[in-house]
Amino acid sequence: MKPRIGITCARGDAAPDRYTLHSGYVEAIAAHGGLAVLLPCLPEADPAEYLDAVDGLLLSGGGDLDPAHFGEEPRVWNGRIDPVADVFELELARRFLAAGRPVLGICRGMQVLNVAAGGDLYQDLREDAGTTLQHDQQAPPWYGTHAVDVAEGSGLRAILQEGRVRVNSFHHQAVRRVAPGFLPAARAADGVIEAIERPGGAFTIGVQWHPERMHPACRASRRLFAAFVRACSGRDAASA
Ligand code: MN
């Protein structure tokens, strides 16, 4: 049986009554042997029921988290928030982490993972971290515009089999304080944390880039999805 992988959905700016998810997430999971299951957020949704419905969790990209979830007031550059999605995804992440089930966080999903586990975020990289590296690229999404150095000895390094990869970049926020139990797994040249992982258990990795937009032309992205789907199949639970 194919591993069932739950993928969170956003709700659109222009159409708040529609769930939205870029097809790249579904295609990447399907291409690596997983069965994609979309997880809609509802105010009354019980994340515990999704724990039973799927084998692993893919936290997808989207808007900004309400900084109240890491104890801050919103500053001027904080973007659009969806309070229902925030609560749903944070609780979903906590449930999967507590159960020791595979989790992959992508972009906002990595940020959700970090905050769910007790870390926090830069609300805006230019304002709060003073970086001049371009993290909101103008190039096409399949194209990696900046490099990341993958931490030696990390699970991510073992999966990607490369110490430096070029990644796309569509974010103005980033992980600031890494959650307890997690480690930074990759950094950009300006020091911005581009990946995190929780060692010692099931596959638990967050990446700040969008491998679902790169995978057809990027071996490292394919290796990441392959390792995640394999972990969700239960055959290789310690691969991360
Ligand atoms: Mn970046």
mmCIF file of C-alpha atoms and ligand atoms in Angstrom:
data_model
loop_
_atom_site.group_PDB
_atom_site.id
_atom_site.type_symbol
_atom_site.label_atom_id
_atom_site.label_comp_id
_atom_site.label_asym_id
_atom_site.label_seq_id
_atom_site.Cartn_x
_atom_site.Cartn_y
_atom_site.Cartn_z
ATOM 1 C CA MET A 1 0.000 0.000 0.000
ATOM 2 C CA LYS A 2 1.262 3.467 -0.804
ATOM 3 C CA PRO A 3 2.078 5.661 2.202
ATOM 4 C CA ARG A 4 -0.627 8.286 2.713
ATOM 5 C CA ILE A 5 0.797 11.762 3.066
ATOM 6 C CA GLY A 6 -1.367 14.560 4.368
ATOM 7 C CA ILE A 7 -0.673 17.983 2.872
ATOM 8 C CA THR A 8 -2.000 21.155 4.469
ATOM 9 C CA CYS A 9 -3.824 23.647 2.223
ATOM 10 C CA ALA A 10 -3.915 27.421 2.323
ATOM 11 C CA ARG A 11 -6.955 29.588 1.780
ATOM 12 C CA GLY A 12 -6.571 32.140 -0.994
ATOM 13 C CA ASP A 13 -6.226 35.891 -0.522
ATOM 14 C CA ALA A 14 -8.623 36.584 -3.356
ATOM 15 C CA ALA A 15 -10.949 33.681 -2.564
ATOM 16 C CA PRO A 16 -11.035 32.932 1.177
ATOM 17 C CA ASP A 17 -13.795 30.398 0.490
ATOM 18 C CA ARG A 18 -11.417 28.228 -1.581
ATOM 19 C CA TYR A 19 -8.692 25.899 -0.377
ATOM 20 C CA THR A 20 -5.563 26.248 -2.461
ATOM 21 C CA LEU A 21 -2.472 24.127 -2.912
ATOM 22 C CA HIS A 22 0.147 24.309 -5.648
ATOM 23 C CA SER A 23 0.042 21.162 -7.748
ATOM 24 C CA GLY A 24 3.814 20.715 -7.309
ATOM 25 C CA TYR A 25 3.325 19.285 -3.792
ATOM 26 C CA VAL A 26 0.923 16.611 -4.989
ATOM 27 C CA GLU A 27 2.997 15.810 -8.069
ATOM 28 C CA ALA A 28 6.230 15.491 -6.071
ATOM 29 C CA ILE A 29 4.616 13.115 -3.557
ATOM 30 C CA ALA A 30 2.998 11.080 -6.336
ATOM 31 C CA ALA A 31 6.238 10.948 -8.341
ATOM 32 C CA HIS A 32 7.974 9.340 -5.370
ATOM 33 C CA GLY A 33 5.357 6.713 -4.638
ATOM 34 C CA GLY A 34 3.172 8.461 -2.044
ATOM 35 C CA LEU A 35 -0.581 8.951 -1.991
ATOM 36 C CA ALA A 36 -1.311 12.653 -1.457
ATOM 37 C CA VAL A 37 -4.226 13.497 0.848
ATOM 38 C CA LEU A 38 -5.215 17.143 1.169
ATOM 39 C CA LEU A 39 -5.898 18.357 4.702
ATOM 40 C CA PRO A 40 -8.320 21.295 4.846
ATOM 41 C CA CYS A 41 -8.303 23.515 7.931
ATOM 42 C CA LEU A 42 -11.632 24.149 9.604
ATOM 43 C CA PRO A 43 -12.260 25.963 12.893
ATOM 44 C CA GLU A 44 -13.826 22.767 14.240
ATOM 45 C CA ALA A 45 -11.325 20.342 12.667
ATOM 46 C CA ASP A 46 -9.760 17.896 15.084
ATOM 47 C CA PRO A 47 -6.091 17.376 14.156
ATOM 48 C CA ALA A 48 -6.127 14.085 16.094
ATOM 49 C CA GLU A 49 -8.406 12.573 13.447
ATOM 50 C CA TYR A 50 -5.894 13.385 10.716
ATOM 51 C CA LEU A 51 -3.232 11.562 12.697
ATOM 52 C CA ASP A 52 -5.208 8.384 12.105
ATOM 53 C CA ALA A 53 -5.972 9.209 8.461
ATOM 54 C CA VAL A 54 -2.435 9.613 7.121
ATOM 55 C CA ASP A 55 1.051 8.191 7.683
ATOM 56 C CA GLY A 56 3.047 11.401 7.388
ATOM 57 C CA LEU A 57 2.544 15.164 7.315
ATOM 58 C CA LEU A 58 3.681 17.697 4.743
ATOM 59 C CA LEU A 59 3.233 21.250 6.039
ATOM 60 C CA SER A 60 2.986 23.368 2.888
ATOM 61 C CA GLY A 61 3.904 26.969 2.132
ATOM 62 C CA GLY A 62 1.671 29.981 2.610
ATOM 63 C CA GLY A 63 1.329 33.289 4.396
ATOM 64 C CA ASP A 64 2.829 34.500 7.644
ATOM 65 C CA LEU A 65 2.155 33.097 11.086
ATOM 66 C CA ASP A 66 0.533 35.322 13.683
ATOM 67 C CA PRO A 67 3.595 36.314 15.764
ATOM 68 C CA ALA A 68 1.405 36.009 18.870
ATOM 69 C CA HIS A 69 2.146 32.280 18.577
ATOM 70 C CA PHE A 70 5.740 33.009 19.544
ATOM 71 C CA GLY A 71 4.972 35.793 21.968
ATOM 72 C CA GLU A 72 5.421 38.903 19.806
ATOM 73 C CA GLU A 73 3.252 41.757 18.650
ATOM 74 C CA PRO A 74 3.013 42.157 14.848
ATOM 75 C CA ARG A 75 5.432 44.670 13.388
ATOM 76 C CA VAL A 76 4.817 46.669 10.227
ATOM 77 C CA TRP A 77 6.260 44.148 7.756
ATOM 78 C CA ASN A 78 4.415 41.103 9.049
ATOM 79 C CA GLY A 79 2.167 39.860 6.228
ATOM 80 C CA ARG A 80 -1.313 38.409 5.856
ATOM 81 C CA ILE A 81 -2.287 35.878 8.494
ATOM 82 C CA ASP A 82 -4.992 33.206 8.634
ATOM 83 C CA PRO A 83 -5.810 32.646 12.325
ATOM 84 C CA VAL A 84 -7.720 29.407 11.683
ATOM 85 C CA ALA A 85 -4.930 27.888 9.572
ATOM 86 C CA ASP A 86 -2.349 28.902 12.193
ATOM 87 C CA VAL A 87 -4.088 27.095 15.029
ATOM 88 C CA PHE A 88 -4.904 24.056 12.885
ATOM 89 C CA GLU A 89 -1.389 23.618 11.478
ATOM 90 C CA LEU A 90 0.406 24.250 14.774
ATOM 91 C CA GLU A 91 -1.742 21.669 16.537
ATOM 92 C CA LEU A 92 -1.361 19.224 13.648
ATOM 93 C CA ALA A 93 2.429 19.635 13.795
ATOM 94 C CA ARG A 94 2.467 19.115 17.576
ATOM 95 C CA ARG A 95 0.396 15.947 17.254
ATOM 96 C CA PHE A 96 2.676 14.437 14.602
ATOM 97 C CA LEU A 97 5.817 15.429 16.501
ATOM 98 C CA ALA A 98 4.488 13.955 19.729
ATOM 99 C CA ALA A 99 3.555 10.738 17.929
ATOM 100 C CA GLY A 100 7.011 10.469 16.354
ATOM 101 C CA ARG A 101 5.587 10.448 12.833
ATOM 102 C CA PRO A 102 7.360 11.750 9.719
ATOM 103 C CA VAL A 103 6.988 15.471 9.067
ATOM 104 C CA LEU A 104 8.304 17.595 6.211
ATOM 105 C CA GLY A 105 7.817 21.353 6.483
ATOM 106 C CA ILE A 106 8.239 23.539 3.421
ATOM 107 C CA CYS A 107 8.668 27.340 3.661
ATOM 108 C CA ARG A 108 5.822 28.451 5.974
ATOM 109 C CA GLY A 109 5.621 24.767 6.902
ATOM 110 C CA MET A 110 9.168 24.847 8.266
ATOM 111 C CA GLN A 111 8.238 27.948 10.257
ATOM 112 C CA VAL A 112 5.101 26.242 11.595
ATOM 113 C CA LEU A 113 7.213 23.239 12.591
ATOM 114 C CA ASN A 114 9.708 25.418 14.446
ATOM 115 C CA VAL A 115 7.082 27.476 16.270
ATOM 116 C CA ALA A 116 5.014 24.380 17.119
ATOM 117 C CA ALA A 117 8.095 22.925 18.827
ATOM 118 C CA GLY A 118 8.853 26.106 20.773
ATOM 119 C CA GLY A 119 11.125 28.131 18.480
ATOM 120 C CA ASP A 120 10.509 31.551 16.937
ATOM 121 C CA LEU A 121 10.874 33.566 13.728
ATOM 122 C CA TYR A 122 12.219 36.748 12.257
ATOM 123 C CA GLN A 123 9.087 38.640 11.291
ATOM 124 C CA ASP A 124 10.986 40.259 8.411
ATOM 125 C CA LEU A 125 14.516 39.437 7.331
ATOM 126 C CA ARG A 126 15.457 42.884 6.060
ATOM 127 C CA GLU A 127 14.021 44.647 9.084
ATOM 128 C CA ASP A 128 14.985 42.212 11.835
ATOM 129 C CA ALA A 129 18.072 40.426 10.515
ATOM 130 C CA GLY A 130 19.475 43.176 8.304
ATOM 131 C CA THR A 131 20.276 40.792 5.468
ATOM 132 C CA THR A 132 21.037 42.025 1.972
ATOM 133 C CA LEU A 133 20.892 38.600 0.315
ATOM 134 C CA GLN A 134 17.815 38.352 -1.905
ATOM 135 C CA HIS A 135 15.400 35.866 -0.330
ATOM 136 C CA ASP A 136 12.430 36.900 -2.462
ATOM 137 C CA GLN A 137 13.735 35.974 -5.852
ATOM 138 C CA GLN A 138 12.584 37.421 -9.136
ATOM 139 C CA ALA A 139 13.713 34.365 -11.132
ATOM 140 C CA PRO A 140 11.383 31.474 -12.084
ATOM 141 C CA PRO A 141 10.510 29.109 -9.228
ATOM 142 C CA TRP A 142 12.290 26.075 -10.698
ATOM 143 C CA TYR A 143 15.578 27.984 -10.591
ATOM 144 C CA GLY A 144 17.784 28.092 -7.492
ATOM 145 C CA THR A 145 19.068 31.627 -6.976
ATOM 146 C CA HIS A 146 21.067 31.298 -3.764
ATOM 147 C CA ALA A 147 23.257 28.592 -2.260
ATOM 148 C CA VAL A 148 22.775 26.878 1.082
ATOM 149 C CA ASP A 149 25.468 25.067 3.001
ATOM 150 C CA VAL A 150 24.130 21.833 4.418
ATOM 151 C CA ALA A 151 25.441 21.016 7.896
ATOM 152 C CA GLU A 152 28.083 18.319 8.040
ATOM 153 C CA GLY A 153 26.795 15.218 9.828
ATOM 154 C CA SER A 154 23.144 16.251 9.487
ATOM 155 C CA GLY A 155 20.400 13.943 8.331
ATOM 156 C CA LEU A 156 19.661 16.391 5.532
ATOM 157 C CA ARG A 157 23.247 16.111 4.316
ATOM 158 C CA ALA A 158 22.925 12.317 4.201
ATOM 159 C CA ILE A 159 19.710 12.629 2.199
ATOM 160 C CA LEU A 160 20.846 15.282 -0.280
ATOM 161 C CA GLN A 161 24.360 13.824 -0.591
ATOM 162 C CA GLU A 162 25.647 17.324 -1.271
ATOM 163 C CA GLY A 163 27.260 19.872 1.020
ATOM 164 C CA ARG A 164 26.092 22.866 -0.972
ATOM 165 C CA VAL A 165 22.917 23.134 -3.027
ATOM 166 C CA ARG A 166 21.343 26.005 -4.903
ATOM 167 C CA VAL A 167 17.776 26.648 -3.851
ATOM 168 C CA ASN A 168 14.918 28.893 -4.823
ATOM 169 C CA SER A 169 13.849 31.515 -2.290
ATOM 170 C CA PHE A 170 10.410 33.011 -1.695
ATOM 171 C CA HIS A 171 10.360 34.169 1.890
ATOM 172 C CA HIS A 172 10.714 37.338 3.923
ATOM 173 C CA GLN A 173 10.610 35.535 7.261
ATOM 174 C CA ALA A 174 12.895 32.831 8.634
ATOM 175 C CA VAL A 175 13.654 30.765 11.703
ATOM 176 C CA ARG A 176 15.381 32.849 14.389
ATOM 177 C CA ARG A 177 15.656 30.667 17.502
ATOM 178 C CA VAL A 178 15.664 26.975 16.586
ATOM 179 C CA ALA A 179 13.178 24.963 18.645
ATOM 180 C CA PRO A 180 14.506 22.790 21.488
ATOM 181 C CA GLY A 181 15.406 19.353 20.157
ATOM 182 C CA PHE A 182 15.973 20.715 16.652
ATOM 183 C CA LEU A 183 19.206 21.684 14.887
ATOM 184 C CA PRO A 184 19.901 24.051 12.008
ATOM 185 C CA ALA A 185 20.565 21.807 9.002
ATOM 186 C CA ALA A 186 21.388 24.389 6.324
ATOM 187 C CA ARG A 187 22.254 28.079 6.119
ATOM 188 C CA ALA A 188 22.496 30.693 3.388
ATOM 189 C CA ALA A 189 25.637 32.800 2.985
ATOM 190 C CA ASP A 190 24.129 35.546 5.183
ATOM 191 C CA GLY A 191 23.630 33.072 8.040
ATOM 192 C CA VAL A 192 19.860 32.742 7.547
ATOM 193 C CA ILE A 193 18.699 29.277 8.602
ATOM 194 C CA GLU A 194 17.378 27.525 5.499
ATOM 195 C CA ALA A 195 16.656 24.084 6.996
ATOM 196 C CA ILE A 196 16.049 22.519 10.406
ATOM 197 C CA GLU A 197 15.789 18.940 11.554
ATOM 198 C CA ARG A 198 15.017 16.982 14.698
ATOM 199 C CA PRO A 199 17.602 14.235 14.999
ATOM 200 C CA GLY A 200 17.176 10.914 16.693
ATOM 201 C CA GLY A 201 13.747 9.812 15.572
ATOM 202 C CA ALA A 202 11.370 9.798 12.651
ATOM 203 C CA PHE A 203 12.040 11.977 9.596
ATOM 204 C CA THR A 204 11.479 15.537 10.852
ATOM 205 C CA ILE A 205 12.875 18.146 8.493
ATOM 206 C CA GLY A 206 11.921 21.670 7.508
ATOM 207 C CA VAL A 207 13.278 23.502 4.480
ATOM 208 C CA GLN A 208 12.853 27.186 3.788
ATOM 209 C CA TRP A 209 12.983 26.726 0.016
ATOM 210 C CA HIS A 210 10.381 25.149 -2.275
ATOM 211 C CA PRO A 211 11.606 21.733 -3.505
ATOM 212 C CA GLU A 212 8.123 21.038 -4.919
ATOM 213 C CA ARG A 213 8.799 23.742 -7.528
ATOM 214 C CA MET A 214 12.284 22.426 -8.350
ATOM 215 C CA HIS A 215 12.038 18.626 -8.254
ATOM 216 C CA PRO A 216 11.620 17.859 -11.959
ATOM 217 C CA ALA A 217 14.995 19.466 -12.681
ATOM 218 C CA CYS A 218 16.748 19.148 -9.318
ATOM 219 C CA ARG A 219 18.251 15.916 -8.013
ATOM 220 C CA ALA A 220 18.587 17.196 -4.436
ATOM 221 C CA SER A 221 14.859 18.025 -4.340
ATOM 222 C CA ARG A 222 13.988 14.570 -5.655
ATOM 223 C CA ARG A 223 16.189 12.961 -3.017
ATOM 224 C CA LEU A 224 14.386 14.917 -0.297
ATOM 225 C CA PHE A 225 10.929 13.783 -1.445
ATOM 226 C CA ALA A 226 12.140 10.217 -1.966
ATOM 227 C CA ALA A 227 13.497 10.081 1.610
ATOM 228 C CA PHE A 228 10.301 11.581 3.038
ATOM 229 C CA VAL A 229 7.983 9.180 1.206
ATOM 230 C CA ARG A 230 10.238 6.269 2.186
ATOM 231 C CA ALA A 231 10.069 7.343 5.846
ATOM 232 C CA CYS A 232 6.251 7.559 5.602
ATOM 233 C CA SER A 233 6.148 4.014 4.275
ATOM 234 C CA GLY A 234 7.552 2.871 7.618
ATOM 235 C CA ARG A 235 10.355 0.997 5.873
ATOM 236 C CA ASP A 236 12.990 3.540 6.840
ATOM 237 C CA ALA A 237 11.700 5.399 9.874
ATOM 238 C CA ALA A 238 15.143 6.409 11.074
ATOM 239 C CA SER A 239 16.337 7.776 7.716
ATOM 240 C CA ALA A 240 16.316 11.390 8.892
HETATM 241 MN MN MN B 1 16.282 31.916 1.161
#
